[in-house]
């Protein structure tokens, strides 16, 4: 009986450390940290069919990728109000996305389209 109790406690301890380490390595935690520090971070999987998240100077953007016949089309829109960003900031974001997807066509949804 004592061995069974020790085994269950050991199993619970292993599960606890697994969930704690998993929570520290989640991409959303990295995104929140980068947003608070107002730095650039692009969270993207290698799967072209999945959306990506990026943050720059405290603003969070979502990008949707479409795999076309010749190039990838990317549409980007803000999740929160991107106040304080200038045209150069959006050019920087486009440059960083083009580094990952060199032949991509980038489109901004409004209200950024008119900036």
PDB file of C-alpha atoms in Angstrom:
ATOM      1  CA  UNK A   1       0.000   0.000   0.000  1.00  0.00           C
ATOM      2  CA  UNK A   2       2.848   2.378   0.832  1.00  0.00           C
ATOM      3  CA  UNK A   3       4.502   1.649  -2.523  1.00  0.00           C
ATOM      4  CA  UNK A   4       1.258   2.424  -4.325  1.00  0.00           C
ATOM      5  CA  UNK A   5       0.967   5.753  -2.512  1.00  0.00           C
ATOM      6  CA  UNK A   6       4.570   6.631  -3.375  1.00  0.00           C
ATOM      7  CA  UNK A   7       3.959   5.732  -7.006  1.00  0.00           C
ATOM      8  CA  UNK A   8       0.852   7.940  -7.185  1.00  0.00           C
ATOM      9  CA  UNK A   9       2.697  10.847  -5.538  1.00  0.00           C
ATOM     10  CA  UNK A  10       5.594  10.463  -7.947  1.00  0.00           C
ATOM     11  CA  UNK A  11       3.189  10.410 -10.877  1.00  0.00           C
ATOM     12  CA  UNK A  12       1.428  13.562  -9.619  1.00  0.00           C
ATOM     13  CA  UNK A  13       4.770  15.298  -9.165  1.00  0.00           C
ATOM     14  CA  UNK A  14       5.833  14.437 -12.717  1.00  0.00           C
ATOM     15  CA  UNK A  15       2.515  15.687 -14.104  1.00  0.00           C
ATOM     16  CA  UNK A  16       2.807  18.909 -12.127  1.00  0.00           C
ATOM     17  CA  UNK A  17       6.287  19.664 -13.519  1.00  0.00           C
ATOM     18  CA  UNK A  18       5.121  18.768 -17.019  1.00  0.00           C
ATOM     19  CA  UNK A  19       2.237  21.248 -16.932  1.00  0.00           C
ATOM     20  CA  UNK A  20       4.345  23.990 -15.352  1.00  0.00           C
ATOM     21  CA  UNK A  21       7.077  23.624 -17.974  1.00  0.00           C
ATOM     22  CA  UNK A  22       4.487  23.481 -20.741  1.00  0.00           C
ATOM     23  CA  UNK A  23       2.880  26.722 -19.558  1.00  0.00           C
ATOM     24  CA  UNK A  24       6.244  28.525 -19.540  1.00  0.00           C
ATOM     25  CA  UNK A  25       6.958  27.543 -23.133  1.00  0.00           C
ATOM     26  CA  UNK A  26       3.616  28.473 -24.720  1.00  0.00           C
ATOM     27  CA  UNK A  27       3.727  30.919 -27.635  1.00  0.00           C
ATOM     28  CA  UNK A  28       1.023  33.122 -26.112  1.00  0.00           C
ATOM     29  CA  UNK A  29       3.243  33.769 -23.101  1.00  0.00           C
ATOM     30  CA  UNK A  30       6.050  34.848 -25.433  1.00  0.00           C
ATOM     31  CA  UNK A  31       3.628  37.105 -27.309  1.00  0.00           C
ATOM     32  CA  UNK A  32       2.423  38.804 -24.112  1.00  0.00           C
ATOM     33  CA  UNK A  33       5.991  39.330 -22.959  1.00  0.00           C
ATOM     34  CA  UNK A  34       7.042  40.843 -26.301  1.00  0.00           C
ATOM     35  CA  UNK A  35       3.962  43.081 -26.295  1.00  0.00           C
ATOM     36  CA  UNK A  36       4.765  44.398 -22.821  1.00  0.00           C
ATOM     37  CA  UNK A  37       8.391  45.023 -23.807  1.00  0.00           C
ATOM     38  CA  UNK A  38       7.221  46.665 -27.078  1.00  0.00           C
ATOM     39  CA  UNK A  39       9.485  44.583 -29.292  1.00  0.00           C
ATOM     40  CA  UNK A  40       8.904  42.673 -32.516  1.00  0.00           C
ATOM     41  CA  UNK A  41       7.874  39.014 -32.400  1.00  0.00           C
ATOM     42  CA  UNK A  42       6.418  36.860 -35.163  1.00  0.00           C
ATOM     43  CA  UNK A  43       4.709  33.660 -34.027  1.00  0.00           C
ATOM     44  CA  UNK A  44       4.252  31.474 -37.055  1.00  0.00           C
ATOM     45  CA  UNK A  45       4.127  27.779 -37.762  1.00  0.00           C
ATOM     46  CA  UNK A  46       5.600  26.267 -40.896  1.00  0.00           C
ATOM     47  CA  UNK A  47       2.116  25.292 -42.044  1.00  0.00           C
ATOM     48  CA  UNK A  48       1.019  27.760 -44.733  1.00  0.00           C
ATOM     49  CA  UNK A  49      -2.650  27.170 -43.933  1.00  0.00           C
ATOM     50  CA  UNK A  50      -2.377  28.443 -40.345  1.00  0.00           C
ATOM     51  CA  UNK A  51      -2.643  32.084 -39.303  1.00  0.00           C
ATOM     52  CA  UNK A  52       0.195  33.880 -37.549  1.00  0.00           C
ATOM     53  CA  UNK A  53       0.402  36.482 -34.794  1.00  0.00           C
ATOM     54  CA  UNK A  54       2.886  39.294 -34.531  1.00  0.00           C
ATOM     55  CA  UNK A  55       3.470  42.156 -32.173  1.00  0.00           C
ATOM     56  CA  UNK A  56       5.391  45.361 -32.630  1.00  0.00           C
ATOM     57  CA  UNK A  57       5.551  48.370 -30.308  1.00  0.00           C
ATOM     58  CA  UNK A  58       2.696  47.038 -28.187  1.00  0.00           C
ATOM     59  CA  UNK A  59       0.284  46.441 -31.074  1.00  0.00           C
ATOM     60  CA  UNK A  60      -0.830  42.900 -31.897  1.00  0.00           C
ATOM     61  CA  UNK A  61      -1.617  41.873 -35.479  1.00  0.00           C
ATOM     62  CA  UNK A  62      -3.086  38.730 -37.002  1.00  0.00           C
ATOM     63  CA  UNK A  63      -2.029  37.536 -40.418  1.00  0.00           C
ATOM     64  CA  UNK A  64      -3.949  35.163 -42.619  1.00  0.00           C
ATOM     65  CA  UNK A  65      -2.040  33.262 -45.295  1.00  0.00           C
ATOM     66  CA  UNK A  66      -3.459  32.025 -48.575  1.00  0.00           C
ATOM     67  CA  UNK A  67      -1.408  29.685 -50.727  1.00  0.00           C
ATOM     68  CA  UNK A  68      -1.879  30.779 -54.332  1.00  0.00           C
ATOM     69  CA  UNK A  69      -0.568  29.199 -57.512  1.00  0.00           C
ATOM     70  CA  UNK A  70       2.517  31.429 -57.769  1.00  0.00           C
ATOM     71  CA  UNK A  71       2.815  33.234 -54.431  1.00  0.00           C
ATOM     72  CA  UNK A  72       1.434  33.414 -50.937  1.00  0.00           C
ATOM     73  CA  UNK A  73      -1.104  36.134 -50.253  1.00  0.00           C
ATOM     74  CA  UNK A  74      -1.049  37.518 -46.713  1.00  0.00           C
ATOM     75  CA  UNK A  75      -3.753  39.688 -45.181  1.00  0.00           C
ATOM     76  CA  UNK A  76      -2.925  41.481 -41.926  1.00  0.00           C
ATOM     77  CA  UNK A  77      -5.239  43.258 -39.495  1.00  0.00           C
ATOM     78  CA  UNK A  78      -4.819  44.607 -35.948  1.00  0.00           C
ATOM     79  CA  UNK A  79      -6.256  42.849 -32.917  1.00  0.00           C
ATOM     80  CA  UNK A  80      -6.022  46.000 -30.836  1.00  0.00           C
ATOM     81  CA  UNK A  81      -5.653  49.692 -31.600  1.00  0.00           C
ATOM     82  CA  UNK A  82      -2.224  50.265 -33.222  1.00  0.00           C
ATOM     83  CA  UNK A  83      -1.958  53.883 -32.104  1.00  0.00           C
ATOM     84  CA  UNK A  84       1.424  55.529 -32.292  1.00  0.00           C
ATOM     85  CA  UNK A  85       2.659  53.549 -35.275  1.00  0.00           C
ATOM     86  CA  UNK A  86       3.962  55.452 -38.284  1.00  0.00           C
ATOM     87  CA  UNK A  87       4.220  54.383 -41.901  1.00  0.00           C
ATOM     88  CA  UNK A  88       7.843  53.350 -41.322  1.00  0.00           C
ATOM     89  CA  UNK A  89       6.677  50.900 -38.646  1.00  0.00           C
ATOM     90  CA  UNK A  90       4.312  49.212 -41.081  1.00  0.00           C
ATOM     91  CA  UNK A  91       7.101  49.070 -43.666  1.00  0.00           C
ATOM     92  CA  UNK A  92       9.307  47.387 -41.043  1.00  0.00           C
ATOM     93  CA  UNK A  93       6.584  44.804 -40.362  1.00  0.00           C
ATOM     94  CA  UNK A  94       6.199  44.113 -44.083  1.00  0.00           C
ATOM     95  CA  UNK A  95       9.978  43.726 -44.433  1.00  0.00           C
ATOM     96  CA  UNK A  96      10.107  41.197 -41.595  1.00  0.00           C
ATOM     97  CA  UNK A  97       7.229  39.201 -43.098  1.00  0.00           C
ATOM     98  CA  UNK A  98       8.915  39.262 -46.511  1.00  0.00           C
ATOM     99  CA  UNK A  99      12.038  37.786 -44.915  1.00  0.00           C
ATOM    100  CA  UNK A 100      10.003  34.725 -43.939  1.00  0.00           C
ATOM    101  CA  UNK A 101       7.853  34.658 -47.101  1.00  0.00           C
ATOM    102  CA  UNK A 102       9.940  36.227 -49.909  1.00  0.00           C
ATOM    103  CA  UNK A 103       7.313  36.067 -52.668  1.00  0.00           C
ATOM    104  CA  UNK A 104       4.341  37.064 -50.534  1.00  0.00           C
ATOM    105  CA  UNK A 105       1.779  39.676 -51.500  1.00  0.00           C
ATOM    106  CA  UNK A 106       0.904  41.599 -48.336  1.00  0.00           C
ATOM    107  CA  UNK A 107      -2.476  43.297 -47.932  1.00  0.00           C
ATOM    108  CA  UNK A 108      -3.558  45.374 -44.938  1.00  0.00           C
ATOM    109  CA  UNK A 109      -7.187  45.442 -43.821  1.00  0.00           C
ATOM    110  CA  UNK A 110      -8.670  48.800 -42.904  1.00  0.00           C
ATOM    111  CA  UNK A 111      -8.149  51.089 -41.012  1.00  0.00           C
ATOM    112  CA  UNK A 112      -4.470  50.536 -41.777  1.00  0.00           C
ATOM    113  CA  UNK A 113      -4.925  50.325 -45.535  1.00  0.00           C
ATOM    114  CA  UNK A 114      -5.306  54.105 -45.779  1.00  0.00           C
ATOM    115  CA  UNK A 115      -2.232  54.876 -43.656  1.00  0.00           C
TER     116      UNK A 115
END
